Amino acid sequence: MSHNKLITIDVAAGTLKDQVIEGLPSGPWFDGDMDPDGKILFVVSNPDVHSYAIDVAARKAMPRNAPGGGRWDDFAYHPKDGRLISVEGDTGDLLLVDPSRQPMKTVLKKEVFPPAEASAAAGSRKSYSATFFDQDGNFYAVDSAGNVNHLDLTTATAPDHSQRIGRGRVPVGALEIMNGAGRITPLPVPPSYDEIAMSKKFNRTWENEPRGRVYSFELTLTAVSKDSGKAEDVKRFRISFDLPTVKGAKAEASGVDVIAQDGKAYLESENDQFLAAGTSRPITVQITVPGDPARLPQEYPLDGLKATRLPSR
């Protein structure tokens, strides 16, 4: 949106088209998202000003209730139930933006996210300024400083706390995260979340025919967050490590699904395999590496080894 115009971007052609929207004031417009059907663009302005539902085909705007106050700077439609979800930056409250209410802002659950942080940019707001869903209902919220958070909203019950994901902030430097839109689609290897504790023990190696080596490790998962040290239940997990891209290289383990992709091996739990907070589970892994046994190391280095939490199915 720009003033009273709808801006359409043709990505392939690299062109912009603007069209005046009947019944739409000149803004300013802070938040916007398309409904799951892709027909209505919903936009909001200042706390006590009408929001508008815009029929993008007919180019007509219909007034709706005022959004209400607070430091919530983006929202996203849930792909399954159509709820409009946001996060209050000051408190981390999970919000429902309900167009049938006046004002629309409703607190679904308090202090689900950590309070938002500002970036180093001048005038940066402490807000969750980019929110979006994947196609299953996993919700992501990124604050101005680039901290990325995940909340499993695939079921009707919202968890008490979000999970901070990634190994650090999005490196925005002196800029700030301002907005986010779109729907995440599945990758061949779906994303995982916070890292959990794991230890390794090298068992032995032997030569393999045709030429190569097989390495045996015992990897022990512990249901403890690696970053915070807090013991938490783990329902599903993923172990990953570097794997040579040469033909014939493979990893094998029982009781898990094994995927090899782009120089990495991924060992994922089969469905939910509950690991109670603080408890451990050993997994024996065999890694086959083709090559001259005399030139291959006696112990495979297992570079990139880590274990992460997966959302429940």
Coordinates of C-alpha atoms in Angstrom, one line a residue:
M1 CA 0.0 0.0 0.0
S2 CA 1.1 3.6 -0.7
H3 CA -1.4 6.3 0.4
N4 CA -4.6 5.2 -1.3
K5 CA -3.0 3.0 -3.9
L6 CA -2.4 -0.7 -4.2
I7 CA 1.1 -1.5 -5.4
T8 CA 1.5 -4.7 -7.3
I9 CA 5.0 -6.1 -8.0
D10 CA 5.7 -8.2 -11.1
V11 CA 8.8 -10.0 -9.9
A12 CA 9.6 -11.7 -13.3
A13 CA 9.3 -8.5 -15.3
G14 CA 10.8 -6.2 -12.6
T15 CA 7.9 -3.7 -12.8
L16 CA 5.5 -2.0 -10.5
K17 CA 1.9 -1.1 -11.0
D18 CA -0.2 1.2 -8.8
Q19 CA -4.0 1.3 -8.7
V20 CA -6.2 3.7 -6.7
I21 CA -8.4 1.7 -4.3
E22 CA -12.0 2.9 -3.9
G23 CA -12.9 3.8 -0.4
L24 CA -9.4 3.8 1.0
P25 CA -7.9 6.8 2.8
S26 CA -4.3 7.8 2.3
G27 CA -2.9 6.0 5.3
P28 CA -0.3 5.7 6.7
W29 CA -0.4 1.8 6.6
F30 CA 1.9 -0.1 8.9
D31 CA 0.8 -3.7 8.8
G32 CA -0.7 -5.8 6.0
D33 CA -1.2 -9.5 5.0
M34 CA -3.2 -11.4 2.4
D35 CA -5.8 -13.8 3.7
P36 CA -5.2 -17.5 3.1
D37 CA -7.4 -17.4 -0.1
G38 CA -5.3 -14.7 -1.6
K39 CA -8.3 -12.4 -2.3
I40 CA -8.3 -9.9 0.6
L41 CA -5.4 -7.7 1.7
F42 CA -6.0 -6.5 5.3
V43 CA -4.2 -3.4 6.4
V44 CA -4.1 -1.3 9.6
S45 CA -3.0 2.2 10.5
N46 CA -2.8 4.1 13.8
P47 CA -4.3 2.6 17.0
D48 CA -7.6 4.5 16.9
V49 CA -8.1 4.6 13.1
H50 CA -10.2 2.2 11.0
S51 CA -8.4 -0.8 9.5
Y52 CA -9.4 -1.8 5.9
A53 CA -10.1 -5.1 4.1
I54 CA -9.2 -4.6 0.4
D55 CA -10.6 -6.7 -2.3
V56 CA -7.6 -6.8 -4.6
A57 CA -9.6 -7.9 -7.7
A58 CA -12.4 -5.3 -7.4
R59 CA -10.0 -2.7 -6.0
K60 CA -12.4 -1.7 -3.2
A61 CA -11.7 -1.1 0.5
M62 CA -14.1 -2.0 3.3
P63 CA -13.6 -0.3 6.7
R64 CA -13.1 -2.5 9.8
N65 CA -12.5 -1.9 13.5
A66 CA -9.5 0.0 14.9
P67 CA -6.4 -2.1 15.7
G68 CA -5.8 -0.9 19.3
G69 CA -2.6 0.3 20.9
G70 CA 0.7 -1.5 21.6
R71 CA 4.1 -2.2 20.0
W72 CA 3.0 -4.9 17.5
D73 CA 4.4 -4.1 14.0
D74 CA 3.4 -7.1 11.9
F75 CA 0.9 -9.9 11.7
A76 CA 0.3 -13.0 9.7
Y77 CA -2.7 -15.2 8.8
H78 CA -2.7 -18.8 10.2
P79 CA -2.8 -21.0 7.1
K80 CA -5.2 -23.6 8.7
D81 CA -7.7 -21.6 10.7
G82 CA -7.4 -18.1 9.3
R83 CA -6.6 -16.4 12.6
L84 CA -4.5 -13.2 12.3
I85 CA -1.6 -13.5 14.8
S86 CA 0.9 -11.0 16.1
V87 CA 3.3 -10.4 19.0
E88 CA 3.5 -7.5 21.4
G89 CA 7.1 -6.3 21.5
D90 CA 7.1 -4.9 25.0
T91 CA 5.8 -7.9 26.8
G92 CA 6.1 -10.8 24.3
D93 CA 2.4 -11.5 24.6
L94 CA 0.9 -13.7 21.8
L95 CA -1.9 -11.6 20.1
L96 CA -5.0 -12.4 18.1
V97 CA -6.0 -9.6 15.8
D98 CA -9.8 -10.1 15.6
P99 CA -11.6 -7.8 13.1
S100 CA -14.9 -8.4 14.8
R101 CA -13.8 -6.8 18.0
Q102 CA -13.3 -3.1 18.9
P103 CA -10.3 -2.7 19.3
M104 CA -9.2 -5.7 17.4
K105 CA -6.2 -6.6 19.6
T106 CA -6.8 -9.5 22.0
V107 CA -4.2 -11.2 24.2
L108 CA -4.2 -15.0 23.5
K109 CA -1.4 -15.8 26.0
K110 CA 0.9 -13.6 28.1
E111 CA 4.7 -13.5 27.9
V112 CA 5.1 -16.3 25.3
F113 CA 8.0 -14.5 23.6
P114 CA 11.0 -12.7 25.2
P115 CA 10.6 -8.9 25.0
A116 CA 11.7 -7.6 21.6
E117 CA 15.1 -6.0 21.2
A118 CA 16.0 -3.0 19.1
S119 CA 18.9 -3.0 16.5
A120 CA 21.7 -0.5 16.4
A121 CA 19.8 1.6 13.9
A122 CA 18.8 5.1 15.0
G123 CA 15.2 5.1 16.1
S124 CA 14.9 1.3 16.0
R125 CA 11.8 0.0 17.8
K126 CA 11.8 -2.8 20.3
S127 CA 9.2 -4.7 18.3
Y128 CA 8.5 -8.0 16.5
S129 CA 8.5 -6.4 13.1
A130 CA 8.4 -9.6 10.9
T131 CA 6.0 -12.5 11.4
F132 CA 5.0 -15.4 9.2
F133 CA 3.8 -19.0 9.1
D134 CA 4.8 -22.1 7.3
Q135 CA 2.1 -24.1 5.6
D136 CA 1.6 -26.4 8.7
G137 CA 1.0 -23.6 11.2
N138 CA 4.5 -23.1 12.7
F139 CA 4.7 -19.4 13.6
Y140 CA 7.9 -17.4 13.3
A141 CA 8.6 -13.9 14.7
V142 CA 11.7 -11.8 14.2
D143 CA 12.4 -8.7 16.2
S144 CA 14.0 -5.5 15.0
A145 CA 17.5 -6.7 16.1
G146 CA 17.2 -9.9 14.1
N147 CA 16.4 -12.5 16.8
V148 CA 14.4 -15.3 15.3
N149 CA 11.7 -17.2 17.3
H150 CA 9.5 -20.2 16.6
L151 CA 6.1 -21.1 18.1
D152 CA 4.3 -24.3 17.3
L153 CA 0.7 -23.3 16.5
T154 CA 0.0 -26.4 14.5
T155 CA -2.6 -27.4 17.2
A156 CA -5.3 -25.4 19.0
T157 CA -3.2 -25.1 22.2
A158 CA -0.4 -22.6 22.1
P159 CA 2.8 -23.5 24.0
D160 CA 3.7 -21.4 27.0
H161 CA 7.0 -20.3 25.5
S162 CA 8.5 -19.8 22.1
Q163 CA 11.9 -21.2 21.1
R164 CA 14.8 -18.9 20.0
I165 CA 16.3 -20.5 16.9
G166 CA 19.5 -20.1 14.9
R167 CA 23.0 -19.6 16.3
G168 CA 22.7 -15.8 16.6
R169 CA 20.9 -12.8 15.3
V170 CA 20.3 -12.1 11.6
P171 CA 23.3 -9.9 10.9
V172 CA 21.5 -6.6 10.2
G173 CA 24.3 -4.4 11.6
A174 CA 23.2 -0.8 11.7
L175 CA 20.0 -1.6 9.9
E176 CA 16.9 -3.3 11.3
I177 CA 14.3 -6.0 10.4
M178 CA 11.2 -4.1 9.2
N179 CA 8.7 -6.6 7.8
G180 CA 8.2 -10.1 6.7
A181 CA 5.6 -11.8 4.5
G182 CA 4.8 -14.9 2.6
R183 CA 4.4 -18.6 3.5
I184 CA 7.3 -21.0 4.1
T185 CA 7.1 -24.1 2.0
P186 CA 8.8 -27.4 3.0
L187 CA 12.5 -28.1 2.2
P188 CA 13.8 -31.6 1.5
V189 CA 15.1 -31.3 5.1
P190 CA 12.7 -29.3 7.2
P191 CA 14.0 -26.8 9.7
S192 CA 14.9 -27.8 13.3
Y193 CA 15.1 -25.6 16.4
D194 CA 17.1 -25.2 19.6
E195 CA 20.2 -27.3 20.0
I196 CA 20.3 -30.0 22.6
A197 CA 23.3 -31.6 24.4
M198 CA 25.1 -34.6 22.8
S199 CA 28.3 -36.5 23.4
K200 CA 30.2 -38.8 21.2
K201 CA 32.4 -41.9 21.7
F202 CA 34.5 -43.4 18.9
N203 CA 34.2 -47.2 19.0
R204 CA 36.4 -48.6 16.2
T205 CA 37.1 -48.6 12.4
W206 CA 37.6 -51.3 9.9
E207 CA 38.4 -51.5 6.2
N208 CA 35.6 -51.9 3.8
E209 CA 35.2 -53.6 0.4
P210 CA 35.3 -52.1 -2.1
R211 CA 38.1 -49.9 -0.8
G212 CA 37.2 -47.6 2.0
R213 CA 36.6 -47.5 5.8
V214 CA 33.7 -47.9 8.1
Y215 CA 33.7 -45.9 11.3
S216 CA 31.5 -46.7 14.4
F217 CA 30.4 -44.1 16.9
E218 CA 28.1 -44.0 19.9
L219 CA 26.3 -40.7 20.0
T220 CA 24.4 -39.9 23.3
L221 CA 21.6 -37.4 23.2
T222 CA 20.5 -35.7 26.5
A223 CA 17.3 -33.8 26.8
V224 CA 19.0 -30.6 28.0
S225 CA 19.2 -27.3 26.0
K226 CA 22.8 -26.7 24.9
D227 CA 22.5 -22.9 25.2
S228 CA 20.7 -22.5 28.5
G229 CA 21.5 -25.8 30.2
K230 CA 17.8 -26.2 31.1
A231 CA 16.4 -29.8 31.1
E232 CA 13.4 -30.0 28.8
D233 CA 11.4 -32.9 27.3
V234 CA 12.4 -33.8 23.7
K235 CA 9.7 -35.5 21.5
R236 CA 11.6 -35.6 18.2
F237 CA 15.2 -34.8 17.4
R238 CA 17.7 -34.6 14.6
I239 CA 21.4 -35.4 14.6
S240 CA 23.5 -33.8 11.8
F241 CA 27.1 -33.9 10.7
D242 CA 29.3 -33.5 7.6
L243 CA 29.4 -36.3 5.2
P244 CA 31.7 -36.6 2.1
T245 CA 30.0 -36.0 -1.2
V246 CA 31.9 -38.8 -2.9
K247 CA 29.8 -41.7 -4.4
G248 CA 29.3 -44.4 -1.8
A249 CA 29.6 -42.3 1.3
K250 CA 26.8 -43.1 3.7
A251 CA 25.6 -43.1 7.3
E252 CA 23.6 -45.9 8.9
A253 CA 21.8 -46.1 12.3
S254 CA 18.9 -48.1 13.7
G255 CA 15.7 -46.6 15.0
V256 CA 16.1 -43.3 13.0
D257 CA 15.5 -42.1 9.5
V258 CA 18.7 -41.2 7.6
I259 CA 18.9 -38.5 4.9
A260 CA 22.0 -37.5 3.0
Q261 CA 21.9 -34.1 1.3
D262 CA 24.5 -31.5 0.1
G263 CA 27.4 -32.9 2.1
K264 CA 25.5 -33.5 5.3
A265 CA 23.9 -36.5 7.0
Y266 CA 20.7 -36.1 8.9
L267 CA 19.5 -38.7 11.4
E268 CA 15.9 -38.0 12.5
S269 CA 13.7 -39.7 15.0
E270 CA 10.9 -41.9 13.6
N271 CA 7.7 -40.1 14.7
D272 CA 7.6 -39.0 18.4
Q273 CA 10.4 -40.8 20.5
F274 CA 9.9 -39.2 23.9
L275 CA 13.0 -38.3 25.8
A276 CA 12.1 -37.0 29.3
A277 CA 13.9 -33.9 30.5
G278 CA 17.4 -34.6 31.7
T279 CA 17.5 -38.2 30.4
S280 CA 19.8 -39.6 27.7
R281 CA 19.6 -42.0 24.8
P282 CA 22.6 -43.6 23.0
I283 CA 22.5 -44.2 19.2
T284 CA 25.1 -46.2 17.4
V285 CA 26.1 -44.8 14.0
Q286 CA 28.2 -46.3 11.2
I287 CA 29.8 -44.0 8.6
T288 CA 31.2 -45.5 5.4
V289 CA 33.8 -43.4 3.5
P290 CA 35.2 -44.7 0.2
G291 CA 38.9 -44.3 -0.6
D292 CA 42.3 -45.7 0.1
P293 CA 42.1 -47.1 3.7
A294 CA 45.8 -46.1 4.3
R295 CA 45.0 -42.5 3.5
L296 CA 41.7 -42.2 5.4
P297 CA 42.0 -41.1 9.1
Q298 CA 41.8 -43.7 11.8
E299 CA 39.0 -41.7 13.4
Y300 CA 36.4 -39.9 11.3
P301 CA 36.3 -36.3 12.5
L302 CA 32.5 -35.9 12.6
D303 CA 32.7 -32.2 11.7
G304 CA 29.5 -30.2 12.1
L305 CA 28.1 -32.6 14.7
K306 CA 25.1 -31.3 16.5
A307 CA 21.6 -32.4 17.8
T308 CA 18.5 -30.2 17.5
R309 CA 14.9 -30.4 18.5
L310 CA 12.2 -31.0 15.9
P311 CA 8.5 -30.0 16.2
S312 CA 6.1 -32.9 17.0
R313 CA 4.1 -34.3 14.2

